[in-house]
Short mmCIF file of C-alpha atoms in Angstrom, two decimals:
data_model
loop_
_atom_site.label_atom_id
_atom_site.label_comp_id
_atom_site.label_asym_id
_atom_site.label_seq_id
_atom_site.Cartn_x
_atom_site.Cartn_y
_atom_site.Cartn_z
CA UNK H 1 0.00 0.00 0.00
CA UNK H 2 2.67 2.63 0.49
CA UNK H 3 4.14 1.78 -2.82
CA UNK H 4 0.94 2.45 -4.16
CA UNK H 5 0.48 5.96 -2.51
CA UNK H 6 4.04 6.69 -3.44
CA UNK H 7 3.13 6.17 -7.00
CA UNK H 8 0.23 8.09 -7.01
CA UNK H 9 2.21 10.85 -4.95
CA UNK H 10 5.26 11.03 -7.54
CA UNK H 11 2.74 11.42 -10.55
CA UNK H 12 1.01 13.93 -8.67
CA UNK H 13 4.18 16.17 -7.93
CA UNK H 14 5.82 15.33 -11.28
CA UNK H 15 3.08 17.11 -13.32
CA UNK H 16 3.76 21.00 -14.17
CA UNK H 17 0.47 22.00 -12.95
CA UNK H 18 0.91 20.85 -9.38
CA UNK H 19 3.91 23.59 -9.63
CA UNK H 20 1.91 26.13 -11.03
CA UNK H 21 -1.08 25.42 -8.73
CA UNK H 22 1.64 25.85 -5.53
CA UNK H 23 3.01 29.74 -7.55
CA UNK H 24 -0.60 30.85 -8.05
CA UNK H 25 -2.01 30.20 -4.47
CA UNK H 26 1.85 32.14 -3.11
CA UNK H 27 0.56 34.94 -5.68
CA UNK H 28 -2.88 35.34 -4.05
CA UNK H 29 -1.70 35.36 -0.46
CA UNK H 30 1.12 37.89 -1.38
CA UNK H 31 -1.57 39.91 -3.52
CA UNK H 32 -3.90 39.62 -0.15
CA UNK H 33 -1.24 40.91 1.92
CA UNK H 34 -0.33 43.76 -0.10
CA UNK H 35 -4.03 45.00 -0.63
CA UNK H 36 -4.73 44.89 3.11
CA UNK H 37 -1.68 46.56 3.87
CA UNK H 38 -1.96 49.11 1.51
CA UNK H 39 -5.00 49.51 -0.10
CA UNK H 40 -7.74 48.99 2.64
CA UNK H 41 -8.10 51.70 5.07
CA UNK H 42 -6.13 51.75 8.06
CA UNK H 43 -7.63 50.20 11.54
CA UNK H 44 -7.78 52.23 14.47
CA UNK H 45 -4.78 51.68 17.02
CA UNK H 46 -4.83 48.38 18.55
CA UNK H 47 -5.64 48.86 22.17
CA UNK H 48 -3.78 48.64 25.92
CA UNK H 49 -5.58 47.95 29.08
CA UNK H 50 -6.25 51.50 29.63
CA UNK H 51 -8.02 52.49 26.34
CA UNK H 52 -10.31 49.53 26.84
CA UNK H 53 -11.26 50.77 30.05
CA UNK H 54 -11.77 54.33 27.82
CA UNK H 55 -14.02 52.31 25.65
CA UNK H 56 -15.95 50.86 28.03
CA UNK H 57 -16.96 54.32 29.34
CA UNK H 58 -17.72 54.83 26.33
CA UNK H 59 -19.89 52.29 25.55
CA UNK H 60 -21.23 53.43 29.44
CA UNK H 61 -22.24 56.85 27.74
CA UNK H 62 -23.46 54.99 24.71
CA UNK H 63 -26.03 52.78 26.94
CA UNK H 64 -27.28 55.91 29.02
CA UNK H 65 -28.58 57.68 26.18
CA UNK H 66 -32.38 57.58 25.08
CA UNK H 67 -34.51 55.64 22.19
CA UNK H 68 -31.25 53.31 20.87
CA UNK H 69 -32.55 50.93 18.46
CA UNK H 70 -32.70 47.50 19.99
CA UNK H 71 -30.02 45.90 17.41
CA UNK H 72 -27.48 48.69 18.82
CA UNK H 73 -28.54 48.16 22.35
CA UNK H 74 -27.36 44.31 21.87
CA UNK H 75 -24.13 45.30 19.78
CA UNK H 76 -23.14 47.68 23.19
CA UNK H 77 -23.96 44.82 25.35
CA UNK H 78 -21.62 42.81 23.61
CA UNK H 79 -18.91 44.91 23.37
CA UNK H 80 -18.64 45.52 27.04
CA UNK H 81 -19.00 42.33 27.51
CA UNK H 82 -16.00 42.03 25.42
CA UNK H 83 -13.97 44.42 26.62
CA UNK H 84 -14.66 43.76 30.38
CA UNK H 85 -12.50 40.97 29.46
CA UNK H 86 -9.64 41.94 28.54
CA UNK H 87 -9.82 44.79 31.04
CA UNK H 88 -10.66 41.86 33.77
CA UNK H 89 -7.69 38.88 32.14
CA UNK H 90 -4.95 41.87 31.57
CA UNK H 91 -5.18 40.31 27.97
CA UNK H 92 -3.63 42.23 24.81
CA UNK H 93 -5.81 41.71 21.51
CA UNK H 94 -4.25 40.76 18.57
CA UNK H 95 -3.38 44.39 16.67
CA UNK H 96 -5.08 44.46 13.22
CA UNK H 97 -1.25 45.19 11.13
CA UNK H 98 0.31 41.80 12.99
CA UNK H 99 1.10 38.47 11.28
CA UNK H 100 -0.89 36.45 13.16
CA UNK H 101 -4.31 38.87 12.49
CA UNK H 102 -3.13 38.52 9.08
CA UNK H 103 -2.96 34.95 9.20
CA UNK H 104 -6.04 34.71 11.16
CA UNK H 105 -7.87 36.78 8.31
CA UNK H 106 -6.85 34.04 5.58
CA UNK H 107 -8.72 30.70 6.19
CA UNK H 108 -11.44 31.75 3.40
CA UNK H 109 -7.97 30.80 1.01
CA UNK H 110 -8.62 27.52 1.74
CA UNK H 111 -11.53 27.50 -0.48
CA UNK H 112 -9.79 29.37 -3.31
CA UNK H 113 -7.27 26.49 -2.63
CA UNK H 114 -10.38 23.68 -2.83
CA UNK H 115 -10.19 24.49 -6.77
CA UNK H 116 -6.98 23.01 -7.28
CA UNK H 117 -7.59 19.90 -4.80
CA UNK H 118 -11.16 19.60 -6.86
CA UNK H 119 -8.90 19.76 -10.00
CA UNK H 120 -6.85 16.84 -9.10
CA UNK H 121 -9.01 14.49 -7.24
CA UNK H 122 -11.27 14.85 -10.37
CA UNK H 123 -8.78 13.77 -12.92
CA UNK H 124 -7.11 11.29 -10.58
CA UNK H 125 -9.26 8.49 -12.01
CA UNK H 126 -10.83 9.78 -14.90
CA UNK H 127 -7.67 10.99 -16.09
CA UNK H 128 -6.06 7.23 -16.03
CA UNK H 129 -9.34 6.86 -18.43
CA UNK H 130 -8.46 9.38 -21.05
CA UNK H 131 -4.88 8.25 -21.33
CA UNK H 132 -6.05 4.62 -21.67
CA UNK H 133 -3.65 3.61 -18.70
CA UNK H 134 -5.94 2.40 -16.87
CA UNK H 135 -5.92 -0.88 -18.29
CA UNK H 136 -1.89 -1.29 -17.09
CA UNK H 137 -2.54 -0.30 -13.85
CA UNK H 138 -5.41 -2.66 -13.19
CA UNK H 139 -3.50 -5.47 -14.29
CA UNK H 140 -1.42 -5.38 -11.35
CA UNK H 141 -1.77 -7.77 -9.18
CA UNK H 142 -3.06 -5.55 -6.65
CA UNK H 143 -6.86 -5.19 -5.77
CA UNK H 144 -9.31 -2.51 -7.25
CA UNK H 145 -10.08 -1.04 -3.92
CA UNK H 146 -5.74 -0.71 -2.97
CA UNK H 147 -5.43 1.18 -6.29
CA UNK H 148 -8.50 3.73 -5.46
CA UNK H 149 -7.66 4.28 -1.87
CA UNK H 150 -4.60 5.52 -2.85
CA UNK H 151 -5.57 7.51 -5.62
CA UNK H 152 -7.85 9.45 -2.80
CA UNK H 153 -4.85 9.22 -0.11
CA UNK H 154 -2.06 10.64 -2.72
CA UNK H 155 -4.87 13.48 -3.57
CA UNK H 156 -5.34 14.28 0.18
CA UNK H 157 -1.35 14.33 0.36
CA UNK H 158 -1.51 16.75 -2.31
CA UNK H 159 -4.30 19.10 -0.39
CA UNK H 160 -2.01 19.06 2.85
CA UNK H 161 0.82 20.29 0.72
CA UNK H 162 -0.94 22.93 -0.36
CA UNK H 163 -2.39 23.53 2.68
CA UNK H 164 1.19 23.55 4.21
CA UNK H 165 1.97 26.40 1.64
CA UNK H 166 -0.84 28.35 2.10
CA UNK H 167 0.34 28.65 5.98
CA UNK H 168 4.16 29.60 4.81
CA UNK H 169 3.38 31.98 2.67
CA UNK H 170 0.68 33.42 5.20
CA UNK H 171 3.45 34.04 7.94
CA UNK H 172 6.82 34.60 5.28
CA UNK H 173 4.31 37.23 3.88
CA UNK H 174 3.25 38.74 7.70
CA UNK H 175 6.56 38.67 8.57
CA UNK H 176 7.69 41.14 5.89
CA UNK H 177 4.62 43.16 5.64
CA UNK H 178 3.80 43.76 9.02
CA UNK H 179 7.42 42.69 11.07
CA UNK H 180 8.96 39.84 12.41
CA UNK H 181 7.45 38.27 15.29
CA UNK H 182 6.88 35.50 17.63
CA UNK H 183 4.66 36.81 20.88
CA UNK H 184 1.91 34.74 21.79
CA UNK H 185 -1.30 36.33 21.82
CA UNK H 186 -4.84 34.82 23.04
CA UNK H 187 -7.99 34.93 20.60
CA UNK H 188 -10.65 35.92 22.50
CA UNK H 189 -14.35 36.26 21.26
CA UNK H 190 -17.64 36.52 21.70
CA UNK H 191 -20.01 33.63 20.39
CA UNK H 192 -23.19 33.23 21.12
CA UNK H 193 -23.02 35.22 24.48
CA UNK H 194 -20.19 33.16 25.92
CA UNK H 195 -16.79 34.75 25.71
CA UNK H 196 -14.63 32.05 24.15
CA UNK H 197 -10.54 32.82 25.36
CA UNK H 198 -8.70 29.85 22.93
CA UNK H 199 -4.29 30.13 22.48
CA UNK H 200 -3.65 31.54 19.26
CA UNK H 201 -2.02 28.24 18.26
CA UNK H 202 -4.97 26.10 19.52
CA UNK H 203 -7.42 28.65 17.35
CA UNK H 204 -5.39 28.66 14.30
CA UNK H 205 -5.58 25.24 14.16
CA UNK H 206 -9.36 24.70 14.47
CA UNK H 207 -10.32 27.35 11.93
CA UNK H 208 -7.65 26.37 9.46
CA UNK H 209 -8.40 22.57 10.40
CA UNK H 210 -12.04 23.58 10.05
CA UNK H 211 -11.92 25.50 6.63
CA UNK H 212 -10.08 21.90 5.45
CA UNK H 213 -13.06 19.82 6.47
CA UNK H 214 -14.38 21.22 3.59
CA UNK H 215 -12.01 21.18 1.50
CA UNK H 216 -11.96 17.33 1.89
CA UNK H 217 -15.21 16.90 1.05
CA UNK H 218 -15.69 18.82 -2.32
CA UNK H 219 -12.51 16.86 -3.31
CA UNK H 220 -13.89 13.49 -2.23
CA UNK H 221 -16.49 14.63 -4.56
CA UNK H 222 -14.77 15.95 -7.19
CA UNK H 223 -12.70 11.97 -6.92
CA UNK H 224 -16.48 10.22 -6.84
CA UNK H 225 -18.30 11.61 -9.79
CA UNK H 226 -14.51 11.26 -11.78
CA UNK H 227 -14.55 7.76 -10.50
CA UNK H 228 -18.07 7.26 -11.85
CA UNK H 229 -18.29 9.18 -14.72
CA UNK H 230 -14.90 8.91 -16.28
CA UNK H 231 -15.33 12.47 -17.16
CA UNK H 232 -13.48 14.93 -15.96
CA UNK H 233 -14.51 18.23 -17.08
CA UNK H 234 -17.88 16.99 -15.23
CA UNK H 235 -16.44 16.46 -11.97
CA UNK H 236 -14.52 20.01 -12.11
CA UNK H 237 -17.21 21.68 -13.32
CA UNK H 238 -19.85 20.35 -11.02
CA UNK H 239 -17.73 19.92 -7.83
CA UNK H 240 -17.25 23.98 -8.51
CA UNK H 241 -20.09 25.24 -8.95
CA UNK H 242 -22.05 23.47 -6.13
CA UNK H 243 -18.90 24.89 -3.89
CA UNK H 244 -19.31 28.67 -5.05
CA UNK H 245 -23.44 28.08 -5.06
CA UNK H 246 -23.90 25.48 -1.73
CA UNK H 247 -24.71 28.29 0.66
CA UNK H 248 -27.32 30.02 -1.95
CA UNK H 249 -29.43 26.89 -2.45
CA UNK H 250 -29.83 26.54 1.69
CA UNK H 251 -30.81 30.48 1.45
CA UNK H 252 -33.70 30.12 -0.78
CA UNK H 253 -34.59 26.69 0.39
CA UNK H 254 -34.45 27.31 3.69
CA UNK H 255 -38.27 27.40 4.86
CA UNK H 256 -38.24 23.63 3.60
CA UNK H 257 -37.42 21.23 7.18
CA UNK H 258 -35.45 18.76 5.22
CA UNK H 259 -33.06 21.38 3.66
CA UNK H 260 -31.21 21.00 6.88
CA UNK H 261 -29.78 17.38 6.35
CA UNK H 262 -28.80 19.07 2.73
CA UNK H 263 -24.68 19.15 2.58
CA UNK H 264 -24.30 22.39 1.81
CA UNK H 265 -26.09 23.59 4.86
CA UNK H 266 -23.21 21.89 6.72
CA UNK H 267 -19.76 21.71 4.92
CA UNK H 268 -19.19 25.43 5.77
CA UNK H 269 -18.04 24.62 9.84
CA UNK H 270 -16.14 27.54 9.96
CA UNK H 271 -19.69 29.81 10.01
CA UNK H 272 -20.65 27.35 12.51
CA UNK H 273 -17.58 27.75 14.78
CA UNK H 274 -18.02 31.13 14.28
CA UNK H 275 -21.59 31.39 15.79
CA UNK H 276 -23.03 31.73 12.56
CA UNK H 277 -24.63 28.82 11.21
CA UNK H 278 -26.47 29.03 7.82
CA UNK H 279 -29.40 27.09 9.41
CA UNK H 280 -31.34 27.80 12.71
CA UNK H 281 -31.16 24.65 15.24
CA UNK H 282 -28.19 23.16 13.03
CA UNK H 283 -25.30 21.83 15.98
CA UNK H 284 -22.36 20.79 16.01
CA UNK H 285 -23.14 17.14 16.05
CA UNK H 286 -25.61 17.47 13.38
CA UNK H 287 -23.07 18.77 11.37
CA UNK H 288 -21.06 16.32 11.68
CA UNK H 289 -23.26 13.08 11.40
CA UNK H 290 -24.32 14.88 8.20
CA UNK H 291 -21.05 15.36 6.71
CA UNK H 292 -20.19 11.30 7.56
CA UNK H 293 -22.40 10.48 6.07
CA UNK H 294 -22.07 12.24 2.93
CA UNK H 295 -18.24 11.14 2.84
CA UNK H 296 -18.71 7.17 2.94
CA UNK H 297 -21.74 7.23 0.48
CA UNK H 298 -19.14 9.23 -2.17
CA UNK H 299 -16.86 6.84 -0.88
CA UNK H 300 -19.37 3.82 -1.47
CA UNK H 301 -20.25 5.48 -4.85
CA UNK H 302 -16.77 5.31 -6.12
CA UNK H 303 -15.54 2.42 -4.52
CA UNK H 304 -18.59 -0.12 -6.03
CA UNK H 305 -18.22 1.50 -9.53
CA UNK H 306 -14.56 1.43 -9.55
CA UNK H 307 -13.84 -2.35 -8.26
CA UNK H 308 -16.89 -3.82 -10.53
CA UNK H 309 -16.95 -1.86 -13.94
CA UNK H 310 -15.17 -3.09 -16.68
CA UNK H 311 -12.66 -1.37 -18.28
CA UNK H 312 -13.97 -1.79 -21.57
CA UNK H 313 -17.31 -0.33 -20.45
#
């Protein structure tokens, strides 16, 4: 099995796209960098433990005045709530021109990077099709189900890599926009009422990690309807367009009860962590049994098709 992976890896890495793939994504977070740094409007002055106590007085002066609209009145709330905090904890925020805000603005790249992981799982099989090699590597003596699994493994392998590069370039690209540095900070934020106080490391990793669930997903699909189909303009094109158009389907289905076990209303778990579910009454768990089960029927899909067609078919 880890000759087979290997195999898959090597023709993976070997092809020029996989290079180009790794230069555009370094492009984009550069390019992101730059326009936040320079083109976007500066942030107001990151905050000590004295100006927080100057903005909760304000916020103090906010609340006492008359007729505030009740949205506001909750927004206040909130923010001294907030800043109570890190007045209470002796806690610095995160300032806005840092590396680490900048690389905890940039988990939406992960779905810019989905299109390139969609792009290879889908040709991963249905590419072995077009070529007509197929047919030599299923006369190995190996079985059909090795051979897929580590078509889908070597593809994953590929998504880490990128995913890996994504984070390098994120920091390299910090470090020389906004300074070198390695203080720990604490993220701290207010979700659902509950102030939520998570290491910077510990929250990097579960929105990044997060942001990946779905990226493993769309490619798992992307590698099923490739698998099936044997076409893989198909699986690109579908795979993409149900990614950019998941979350408007659950918008304007969403009086419908069912719509919630739809996957779309659940592959986005960074909204979710974030307090901000598409769906009302969608949890964690629900989330999660939803998106299992999703992944072993593509699975299932591609595994029966794939290990009982024949390759004449």
């Amino acid at each position: 099995m880890p000759g087979l992976i290997r195999n898959e890896w090597m023709k993976i890495y070997r092809r020029k796209g996989t290079k180009v793939m790794a230069a555009l994504l370094i492009a984009v977070v550069i390019a992101v960098g730059l326009l936040s740094k320079y083109a976007l409007p500066a942030p107001d002055e990151p905050f000590d433990g004295e100006t927080a106590e100057e903005h909760l007085q304000f916020i103090e002066q906010e609340q006492s005045g008359n007729d505030l609209p009740p949205a506001v009145e909750a927004e206040l709330a909130e923010q001294k709530q907030l800043y109570n905090y890190y007045v209470e904890e002796n806690i610095d925020p995160i300032p806005e021109e840092h590396v680490w805000s900048f690389l905890l603005d940039n988990p939406q790249l992960v779905t810019f990077m989905t299109m390139f992981t969609v792009i290879v799982g889908a040709g991963t099989v249905a590419g072995e099709h077009a070529s007509g090699t197929i047919k030599l590597l299923l006369i190995r003596p190996v079985k059909r189900g090795k051979i897929l699994l580590s078509k889908w493994i070597a593809t994953i392998l590929f998504a880490l890599m990128m995913l890996f590069v994504l984070l390098t370039a994120t920091v390299v690209s910090g470090w020389v926009l906004y300074g070198f540095s390695v203080e720990s900070y604490r993220v701290v934020e207010l979700v659902n009422g509950t102030i939520r106080d998570m290491p910077l490391w510990q929250y990097t990793a579960a929105v990044y990690g997060l942001a990946f669930t779905e990226l493993v997903i769309f490619t798992t699909f992307a590698f099923m309807i490739g698998t099936v189909f044997r076409n893989q303009s198909l699986a690109i094109g579908l795979s993409l367009v149900l990614l950019f158009t998941g979350g408007q389907i659950v918008h304007l289905l969403n009086d419908y009860e069912w719509i919630k076990y739809l996957l779309f209303a659940h592959t986005n778990t960074l909204q979710q962590f974030q307090g901000e579910p598409l769906l009302d009454g969608v949890t964690p768990l629900l989330s999660t049994l939803v998106l299992l089960s999703y992944f072993f029927i593509f699975a299932a899909a591609a595994w029966m098709v794939f290990t009982r067609r024949d390759v004449a078919d």
